[in-house]
C-alpha positions as a LaTeX table, in Angstrom:
\begin{tabular}{lrrr}
\hline
Residue & $x$ (\AA) & $y$ (\AA) & $z$ (\AA) \\
\hline
Unk1 & $-24.60$ & 2.42 & $-49.89$ \\
Unk2 & $-24.02$ & $-0.08$ & $-47.14$ \\
Unk3 & $-24.36$ & 1.05 & $-43.54$ \\
Unk4 & $-21.19$ & 1.14 & $-41.43$ \\
Unk5 & $-20.52$ & $-2.06$ & $-39.50$ \\
Unk6 & $-21.68$ & $-2.15$ & $-35.91$ \\
Unk7 & $-18.20$ & $-3.07$ & $-34.71$ \\
Unk8 & $-16.93$ & 0.22 & $-36.13$ \\
Unk9 & $-19.55$ & 2.14 & $-34.17$ \\
Unk10 & $-18.56$ & 0.33 & $-30.99$ \\
Unk11 & $-14.92$ & 1.20 & $-31.54$ \\
Unk12 & $-15.77$ & 4.85 & $-32.05$ \\
Unk13 & $-17.80$ & 4.80 & $-28.83$ \\
Unk14 & $-14.94$ & 3.15 & $-26.93$ \\
Unk15 & $-12.43$ & 5.76 & $-28.07$ \\
Unk16 & $-14.69$ & 8.79 & $-27.74$ \\
Unk17 & $-16.31$ & 7.94 & $-24.38$ \\
Unk18 & $-14.51$ & 5.22 & $-22.48$ \\
Unk19 & $-10.99$ & 6.60 & $-22.85$ \\
Unk20 & $-11.91$ & 10.08 & $-21.51$ \\
Unk21 & $-13.89$ & 8.40 & $-18.73$ \\
Unk22 & $-10.90$ & 6.31 & $-17.69$ \\
Unk23 & $-8.65$ & 9.38 & $-17.84$ \\
Unk24 & $-11.09$ & 11.32 & $-15.64$ \\
Unk25 & $-11.27$ & 8.54 & $-13.07$ \\
Unk26 & $-7.49$ & 8.21 & $-13.02$ \\
Unk27 & $-7.07$ & 11.96 & $-12.53$ \\
Unk28 & $-9.55$ & 11.92 & $-9.66$ \\
Unk29 & $-7.90$ & 8.91 & $-8.03$ \\
Unk30 & $-4.41$ & 10.42 & $-8.18$ \\
Unk31 & $-5.10$ & 14.15 & $-7.77$ \\
Unk32 & $-7.79$ & 14.03 & $-5.07$ \\
Unk33 & $-5.66$ & 12.44 & $-2.28$ \\
Unk34 & $-2.66$ & 14.61 & $-3.15$ \\
Unk35 & $-4.64$ & 17.85 & $-3.21$ \\
Unk36 & $-6.42$ & 17.09 & 0.07 \\
Unk37 & $-3.47$ & 15.75 & 2.08 \\
Unk38 & $-3.73$ & 17.04 & 5.67 \\
Unk39 & $-3.83$ & 15.62 & 9.22 \\
Unk40 & $-7.10$ & 13.84 & 10.01 \\
Unk41 & $-7.30$ & 12.25 & 13.45 \\
Unk42 & $-3.53$ & 11.89 & 13.27 \\
Unk43 & $-2.35$ & 10.08 & 16.44 \\
Unk44 & $-0.25$ & 12.56 & 18.44 \\
Unk45 & 1.11 & 12.17 & 21.95 \\
Unk46 & 1.23 & 14.75 & 24.72 \\
Unk47 & 3.40 & 14.33 & 27.81 \\
Unk48 & 4.35 & 16.44 & 30.79 \\
Unk49 & 2.83 & 17.88 & 33.96 \\
Unk50 & $-0.94$ & 17.67 & 34.01 \\
Unk51 & $-1.59$ & 21.40 & 33.85 \\
Unk52 & 0.93 & 22.03 & 31.04 \\
Unk53 & $-0.21$ & 18.99 & 29.07 \\
Unk54 & $-3.84$ & 20.08 & 29.37 \\
Unk55 & $-2.92$ & 23.50 & 28.02 \\
Unk56 & $-1.12$ & 21.94 & 25.04 \\
Unk57 & $-4.06$ & 19.63 & 24.40 \\
Unk58 & $-6.46$ & 22.53 & 24.47 \\
Unk59 & $-4.39$ & 24.29 & 21.84 \\
Unk60 & $-4.38$ & 21.22 & 19.63 \\
Unk61 & $-8.14$ & 20.84 & 19.81 \\
Unk62 & $-8.44$ & 24.13 & 17.96 \\
Unk63 & $-7.36$ & 22.16 & 14.90 \\
Unk64 & $-10.74$ & 20.45 & 14.68 \\
Unk65 & $-10.41$ & 16.84 & 13.61 \\
Unk66 & $-6.70$ & 17.14 & 12.89 \\
Unk67 & $-5.26$ & 15.18 & 15.82 \\
Unk68 & $-6.15$ & 12.21 & 17.98 \\
Unk69 & $-4.52$ & 13.01 & 21.33 \\
Unk70 & $-2.82$ & 10.32 & 23.44 \\
Unk71 & $-1.60$ & 11.27 & 26.93 \\
Unk72 & 1.65 & 9.90 & 28.34 \\
Unk73 & 3.27 & 10.32 & 31.73 \\
Unk74 & 6.70 & 11.46 & 30.62 \\
Unk75 & 9.10 & 11.90 & 27.74 \\
Unk76 & 10.34 & 8.30 & 27.84 \\
Unk77 & 6.81 & 6.93 & 27.43 \\
Unk78 & 6.05 & 9.37 & 24.61 \\
Unk79 & 9.28 & 8.52 & 22.81 \\
Unk80 & 8.54 & 4.80 & 23.11 \\
Unk81 & 5.09 & 5.38 & 21.63 \\
Unk82 & 6.64 & 7.11 & 18.62 \\
Unk83 & 9.14 & 4.29 & 18.16 \\
Unk84 & 6.35 & 1.69 & 18.43 \\
Unk85 & 4.28 & 3.55 & 15.81 \\
Unk86 & 1.46 & 4.09 & 18.29 \\
Unk87 & 1.65 & 7.82 & 17.45 \\
Unk88 & 3.28 & 9.79 & 14.65 \\
Unk89 & 4.78 & 12.33 & 17.04 \\
Unk90 & 4.55 & 13.76 & 20.53 \\
Unk91 & 4.70 & 17.11 & 22.30 \\
Unk92 & 6.65 & 16.88 & 25.53 \\
Unk93 & 6.59 & 19.64 & 28.15 \\
Unk94 & 9.59 & 19.59 & 30.49 \\
Unk95 & 11.30 & 21.97 & 32.88 \\
Unk96 & 13.85 & 22.71 & 30.15 \\
Unk97 & 11.19 & 23.66 & 27.60 \\
Unk98 & 8.88 & 22.05 & 25.10 \\
Unk99 & 9.96 & 19.41 & 22.60 \\
Unk100 & 8.28 & 18.04 & 19.51 \\
Unk101 & 9.18 & 14.42 & 18.87 \\
Unk102 & 8.75 & 13.36 & 15.25 \\
Unk103 & 9.60 & 10.30 & 13.16 \\
Unk104 & 10.36 & 11.30 & 9.60 \\
Unk105 & 10.84 & 7.61 & 8.74 \\
Unk106 & 7.10 & 7.20 & 9.33 \\
Unk107 & 6.55 & 9.73 & 6.55 \\
Unk108 & 8.49 & 12.94 & 5.88 \\
Unk109 & 5.23 & 14.64 & 4.93 \\
Unk110 & 3.77 & 13.78 & 8.33 \\
Unk111 & 6.80 & 15.13 & 10.17 \\
Unk112 & 6.58 & 18.32 & 8.13 \\
Unk113 & 2.87 & 18.66 & 8.88 \\
Unk114 & 3.58 & 18.35 & 12.60 \\
Unk115 & 6.32 & 20.95 & 12.42 \\
Unk116 & 3.98 & 23.31 & 10.60 \\
Unk117 & 1.03 & 22.74 & 12.93 \\
Unk118 & 3.00 & 22.81 & 16.19 \\
Unk119 & 6.47 & 24.32 & 15.98 \\
Unk120 & 5.81 & 27.00 & 13.38 \\
Unk121 & 2.63 & 28.16 & 15.13 \\
Unk122 & 4.44 & 28.30 & 18.47 \\
Unk123 & 7.22 & 30.34 & 16.90 \\
Unk124 & 4.67 & 32.76 & 15.49 \\
Unk125 & 3.33 & 33.21 & 19.03 \\
Unk126 & 6.79 & 33.90 & 20.41 \\
Unk127 & 7.35 & 30.45 & 21.92 \\
Unk128 & 10.15 & 28.08 & 21.02 \\
Unk129 & 9.87 & 24.34 & 20.55 \\
Unk130 & 12.85 & 22.07 & 20.05 \\
Unk131 & 12.33 & 19.42 & 17.38 \\
Unk132 & 13.77 & 15.95 & 17.86 \\
Unk133 & 13.58 & 13.42 & 15.04 \\
Unk134 & 13.29 & 10.16 & 16.95 \\
Unk135 & 13.33 & 7.84 & 13.91 \\
Unk136 & 14.90 & 9.78 & 11.04 \\
Unk137 & 14.98 & 8.82 & 7.38 \\
Unk138 & 18.32 & 7.47 & 6.07 \\
Unk139 & 21.00 & 10.03 & 5.33 \\
Unk140 & 21.21 & 8.73 & 1.76 \\
Unk141 & 17.48 & 9.34 & 1.24 \\
Unk142 & 16.29 & 12.13 & 3.58 \\
Unk143 & 13.02 & 12.64 & 1.67 \\
Unk144 & 12.06 & 8.95 & 1.79 \\
Unk145 & 11.57 & 8.74 & $-1.96$ \\
Unk146 & 12.99 & 5.23 & $-2.23$ \\
Unk147 & 10.15 & 3.70 & $-0.25$ \\
Unk148 & 7.43 & 5.83 & $-1.81$ \\
Unk149 & 8.70 & 5.01 & $-5.30$ \\
Unk150 & 8.46 & 1.27 & $-4.69$ \\
Unk151 & 4.66 & 1.09 & $-4.98$ \\
Unk152 & 4.24 & 1.32 & $-8.74$ \\
Unk153 & 7.00 & $-1.22$ & $-9.58$ \\
Unk154 & 5.46 & $-3.71$ & $-7.16$ \\
Unk155 & 2.02 & $-3.25$ & $-8.71$ \\
Unk156 & 3.41 & $-3.61$ & $-12.23$ \\
Unk157 & 5.50 & $-6.67$ & $-11.35$ \\
Unk158 & 2.63 & $-8.41$ & $-9.61$ \\
Unk159 & 0.16 & $-7.61$ & $-12.37$ \\
Unk160 & 2.57 & $-8.78$ & $-15.07$ \\
Unk161 & 3.32 & $-12.06$ & $-13.29$ \\
Unk162 & $-0.35$ & $-12.84$ & $-12.67$ \\
Unk163 & $-1.32$ & $-11.95$ & $-16.24$ \\
Unk164 & 1.46 & $-14.06$ & $-17.73$ \\
Unk165 & 0.44 & $-17.07$ & $-15.66$ \\
Unk166 & $-3.17$ & $-16.63$ & $-16.75$ \\
Unk167 & $-2.39$ & $-16.13$ & $-20.44$ \\
Unk168 & 0.06 & $-19.03$ & $-20.47$ \\
Unk169 & $-2.67$ & $-21.32$ & $-19.19$ \\
Unk170 & $-0.68$ & $-22.47$ & $-16.14$ \\
Unk171 & $-2.80$ & $-24.12$ & $-13.48$ \\
Unk172 & $-2.52$ & $-25.78$ & $-10.11$ \\
Unk173 & 0.90 & $-26.35$ & $-8.66$ \\
Unk174 & 2.72 & $-25.03$ & $-11.71$ \\
Unk175 & 0.93 & $-21.70$ & $-11.53$ \\
Unk176 & 1.59 & $-21.36$ & $-7.80$ \\
Unk177 & 5.26 & $-22.29$ & $-8.27$ \\
Unk178 & 5.67 & $-19.72$ & $-11.03$ \\
Unk179 & 4.14 & $-16.93$ & $-8.96$ \\
Unk180 & 6.13 & $-17.78$ & $-5.83$ \\
Unk181 & 9.38 & $-17.96$ & $-7.79$ \\
Unk182 & 8.70 & $-14.67$ & $-9.58$ \\
Unk183 & 7.74 & $-12.93$ & $-6.33$ \\
Unk184 & 10.87 & $-14.20$ & $-4.61$ \\
Unk185 & 13.06 & $-12.78$ & $-7.35$ \\
Unk186 & 11.13 & $-9.49$ & $-7.18$ \\
Unk187 & 11.88 & $-9.37$ & $-3.46$ \\
Unk188 & 15.59 & $-9.96$ & $-3.95$ \\
Unk189 & 15.85 & $-7.51$ & $-6.83$ \\
Unk190 & 13.86 & $-4.82$ & $-5.05$ \\
Unk191 & 15.97 & $-5.07$ & $-1.90$ \\
Unk192 & 19.21 & $-5.01$ & $-3.87$ \\
Unk193 & 18.12 & $-1.71$ & $-5.40$ \\
Unk194 & 16.34 & $-0.03$ & $-2.46$ \\
Unk195 & 18.60 & $-1.22$ & 0.37 \\
Unk196 & 22.00 & $-2.12$ & $-1.07$ \\
Unk197 & 22.34 & 0.37 & $-3.91$ \\
Unk198 & 20.22 & 3.40 & $-2.96$ \\
Unk199 & 20.57 & 2.87 & 0.82 \\
Unk200 & 16.99 & 4.05 & 1.26 \\
Unk201 & 16.07 & 1.22 & 3.64 \\
Unk202 & 17.94 & 0.40 & 6.84 \\
Unk203 & 16.24 & $-2.67$ & 8.30 \\
Unk204 & 17.02 & $-6.37$ & 8.08 \\
Unk205 & 17.88 & $-7.16$ & 4.46 \\
Unk206 & 16.06 & $-10.47$ & 4.20 \\
Unk207 & 13.02 & $-9.20$ & 6.08 \\
Unk208 & 12.72 & $-6.37$ & 3.55 \\
Unk209 & 13.11 & $-8.84$ & 0.69 \\
Unk210 & 10.32 & $-10.94$ & 2.19 \\
Unk211 & 8.04 & $-7.88$ & 2.31 \\
Unk212 & 8.74 & $-7.02$ & $-1.34$ \\
Unk213 & 8.06 & $-10.64$ & $-2.29$ \\
Unk214 & 4.84 & $-10.94$ & $-0.28$ \\
Unk215 & 3.46 & $-7.66$ & $-1.65$ \\
Unk216 & 4.19 & $-8.78$ & $-5.21$ \\
Unk217 & 2.69 & $-12.22$ & $-4.55$ \\
Unk218 & $-0.48$ & $-10.68$ & $-3.11$ \\
Unk219 & $-1.03$ & $-8.71$ & $-6.32$ \\
Unk220 & $-0.03$ & $-11.48$ & $-8.73$ \\
Unk221 & $-2.12$ & $-14.15$ & $-7.01$ \\
Unk222 & $-5.14$ & $-11.82$ & $-7.04$ \\
Unk223 & $-4.68$ & $-11.23$ & $-10.78$ \\
Unk224 & $-4.20$ & $-14.91$ & $-11.61$ \\
Unk225 & $-6.94$ & $-16.01$ & $-9.21$ \\
Unk226 & $-9.63$ & $-13.76$ & $-10.61$ \\
Unk227 & $-8.48$ & $-14.62$ & $-14.13$ \\
Unk228 & $-8.98$ & $-18.30$ & $-13.30$ \\
Unk229 & $-12.56$ & $-17.53$ & $-12.30$ \\
Unk230 & $-13.51$ & $-14.83$ & $-14.82$ \\
Unk231 & $-11.06$ & $-15.20$ & $-17.67$ \\
Unk232 & $-9.22$ & $-12.21$ & $-19.15$ \\
Unk233 & $-11.76$ & $-9.84$ & $-17.61$ \\
Unk234 & $-10.38$ & $-10.82$ & $-14.20$ \\
Unk235 & $-6.94$ & $-9.53$ & $-15.18$ \\
Unk236 & $-8.43$ & $-6.18$ & $-16.21$ \\
Unk237 & $-10.48$ & $-5.84$ & $-13.00$ \\
Unk238 & $-7.58$ & $-6.47$ & $-10.63$ \\
Unk239 & $-5.06$ & $-4.46$ & $-12.66$ \\
Unk240 & $-7.42$ & $-1.48$ & $-12.80$ \\
Unk241 & $-8.15$ & $-1.70$ & $-9.07$ \\
Unk242 & $-4.48$ & $-1.82$ & $-8.13$ \\
Unk243 & $-3.53$ & 1.01 & $-10.47$ \\
Unk244 & $-6.44$ & 3.40 & $-9.87$ \\
Unk245 & $-7.01$ & 2.72 & $-6.17$ \\
Unk246 & $-4.13$ & 0.76 & $-4.69$ \\
Unk247 & $-1.38$ & 2.99 & $-6.03$ \\
Unk248 & $-2.70$ & 6.52 & $-5.25$ \\
Unk249 & $-4.43$ & 5.43 & $-2.02$ \\
Unk250 & $-1.32$ & 3.67 & $-0.64$ \\
Unk251 & $-0.20$ & 6.79 & 1.31 \\
Unk252 & 3.37 & 5.93 & 0.38 \\
Unk253 & 4.36 & 9.59 & 0.37 \\
Unk254 & 2.52 & 10.53 & 3.56 \\
Unk255 & 0.43 & 8.38 & 5.92 \\
Unk256 & $-3.11$ & 6.94 & 5.92 \\
Unk257 & $-4.46$ & 9.57 & 8.37 \\
Unk258 & $-3.24$ & 12.28 & 6.01 \\
Unk259 & $-5.51$ & 11.15 & 3.17 \\
Unk260 & $-9.18$ & 12.09 & 2.83 \\
Unk261 & $-11.59$ & 9.32 & 3.74 \\
Unk262 & $-12.32$ & 6.76 & 2.56 \\
Unk263 & $-9.07$ & 6.84 & 0.55 \\
Unk264 & $-6.89$ & 6.22 & 3.61 \\
Unk265 & $-8.90$ & 3.20 & 4.75 \\
Unk266 & $-9.30$ & 1.69 & 1.28 \\
Unk267 & $-5.60$ & 2.06 & 0.59 \\
Unk268 & $-4.62$ & 0.01 & 3.63 \\
Unk269 & $-7.01$ & $-2.77$ & 2.64 \\
Unk270 & $-5.28$ & $-3.19$ & $-0.74$ \\
Unk271 & $-1.86$ & $-4.84$ & $-1.27$ \\
Unk272 & 0.05 & $-1.69$ & $-2.35$ \\
Unk273 & $-0.87$ & 0.27 & 0.78 \\
Unk274 & $-0.42$ & $-2.70$ & 3.09 \\
Unk275 & 2.92 & $-3.47$ & 1.44 \\
Unk276 & 4.22 & 0.06 & 1.96 \\
Unk277 & 3.11 & 0.10 & 5.61 \\
Unk278 & 4.72 & $-3.28$ & 6.25 \\
Unk279 & 7.94 & $-2.27$ & 4.52 \\
Unk280 & 8.10 & 0.95 & 6.55 \\
Unk281 & 7.66 & $-1.01$ & 9.78 \\
Unk282 & 10.33 & $-3.56$ & 8.88 \\
Unk283 & 12.80 & $-1.08$ & 7.40 \\
Unk284 & 12.74 & 1.59 & 10.13 \\
Unk285 & 10.79 & 0.44 & 13.21 \\
Unk286 & 12.05 & $-3.11$ & 13.86 \\
Unk287 & 8.69 & $-4.54$ & 12.85 \\
Unk288 & 6.52 & $-2.35$ & 15.09 \\
Unk289 & 3.02 & $-2.00$ & 13.67 \\
Unk290 & 3.54 & $-4.81$ & 11.17 \\
Unk291 & 0.72 & $-7.14$ & 12.22 \\
Unk292 & $-2.13$ & $-5.32$ & 10.46 \\
Unk293 & $-0.55$ & $-4.94$ & 7.00 \\
Unk294 & 0.95 & $-8.44$ & 7.25 \\
Unk295 & $-2.53$ & $-9.86$ & 7.83 \\
Unk296 & $-3.91$ & $-7.89$ & 4.87 \\
Unk297 & $-1.24$ & $-9.19$ & 2.49 \\
Unk298 & $-1.70$ & $-12.71$ & 3.82 \\
Unk299 & $-5.45$ & $-12.64$ & 3.22 \\
Unk300 & $-5.03$ & $-11.37$ & $-0.35$ \\
Unk301 & $-2.44$ & $-14.04$ & $-1.07$ \\
Unk302 & $-4.48$ & $-16.90$ & 0.37 \\
Unk303 & $-7.64$ & $-15.80$ & $-1.42$ \\
Unk304 & $-5.80$ & $-15.34$ & $-4.70$ \\
Unk305 & $-4.04$ & $-18.71$ & $-4.59$ \\
Unk306 & $-7.29$ & $-20.40$ & $-3.53$ \\
Unk307 & $-9.12$ & $-18.80$ & $-6.45$ \\
Unk308 & $-6.42$ & $-20.11$ & $-8.79$ \\
Unk309 & $-6.85$ & $-23.66$ & $-7.54$ \\
Unk310 & $-10.65$ & $-23.48$ & $-7.54$ \\
Unk311 & $-10.73$ & $-21.98$ & $-11.04$ \\
Unk312 & $-8.39$ & $-24.67$ & $-12.33$ \\
Unk313 & $-10.53$ & $-27.40$ & $-10.77$ \\
Unk314 & $-13.70$ & $-25.96$ & $-12.30$ \\
Unk315 & $-12.11$ & $-25.85$ & $-15.74$ \\
Unk316 & $-10.95$ & $-29.44$ & $-15.46$ \\
Unk317 & $-14.44$ & $-30.51$ & $-14.41$ \\
Unk318 & $-15.99$ & $-28.59$ & $-17.31$ \\
Unk319 & $-13.54$ & $-30.20$ & $-19.71$ \\
Unk320 & $-14.34$ & $-33.64$ & $-18.32$ \\
Unk321 & $-18.06$ & $-32.94$ & $-18.65$ \\
Unk322 & $-17.59$ & $-32.26$ & $-22.36$ \\
Unk323 & $-15.40$ & $-35.27$ & $-22.80$ \\
Unk324 & $-14.66$ & $-37.02$ & $-26.04$ \\
Unk325 & $-17.59$ & $-38.83$ & $-27.65$ \\
Unk326 & $-17.76$ & $-42.52$ & $-27.00$ \\
Unk327 & $-16.00$ & $-44.61$ & $-29.63$ \\
Unk328 & $-17.81$ & $-47.34$ & $-31.48$ \\
Unk329 & $-16.94$ & $-50.85$ & $-30.27$ \\
Unk330 & $-14.27$ & $-52.71$ & $-32.17$ \\
Unk331 & $-15.74$ & $-55.33$ & $-34.51$ \\
Unk332 & $-15.26$ & $-58.87$ & $-33.33$ \\
Unk333 & $-14.39$ & $-61.47$ & $-35.89$ \\
Unk334 & $-16.66$ & $-64.54$ & $-35.93$ \\
Unk335 & $-15.40$ & $-67.83$ & $-37.24$ \\
\hline
\end{tabular}
């Protein structure tokens, strides 16, 4: 009897070991941040008379590692800090009582965590805190699901565009043109759905479309760029990274300080997380806090497009190096 082919053994190994391994890694990547979501050095403002503010700050420090306290002189300064995304909320002590300023547009889960940690605990102690939502989510989407649901489609669109460019063999200017055109249409389509139809975004329409497009281009250029350097393996590497790390670590449903480290930091260094943060800034905060995520998306895009051009040049050089064999000289007739 002939022994089974080695390829068959490899296939059995791939199914029996690699598939469960991938499933385990995916479960860890998605379940771990969700199960451990809680405030971690969450920027929180405190304003009011020095003695009262110090008392509030002392109470917050009992939540070890939960909050990063920022002191402000008065309610106006604290409110401005919330609107500028310097803090996620603020506790203001006034002569009329204590207020908790939140911004549910910065993440409904964050606003809820602040209410639980501050207002609910004060109520349990017999105190009363008035809650003011400084930057609320849209009435049509009070839970902010439109923005949080945009991550996966952006990752899929960018991955598909980059893979199609790589598999089609497009190079140079044609490849760049294809990705830019596809990303632009993704931006328009995404904004038509999220802003116009679902009314889940309330910022400048074209600015939101530009964010959708840039986030998609950052992913697609990374896929096509690494594919130009590594071949089809490059597509798999980037697609896996964006799906298993970029998507669950994006903090789309909460905020980066709510995720366990290093998930929160890694997520903001990848296009999905940077794209969500930039879209949130543009859609609800008039661009406040947009510089960091904009820089991240720009770096990914430039590196990806550069890798595409470099990979194309290397392939052309390799092809030229293995050029056609020299032809024999044409015979010359002699009289």
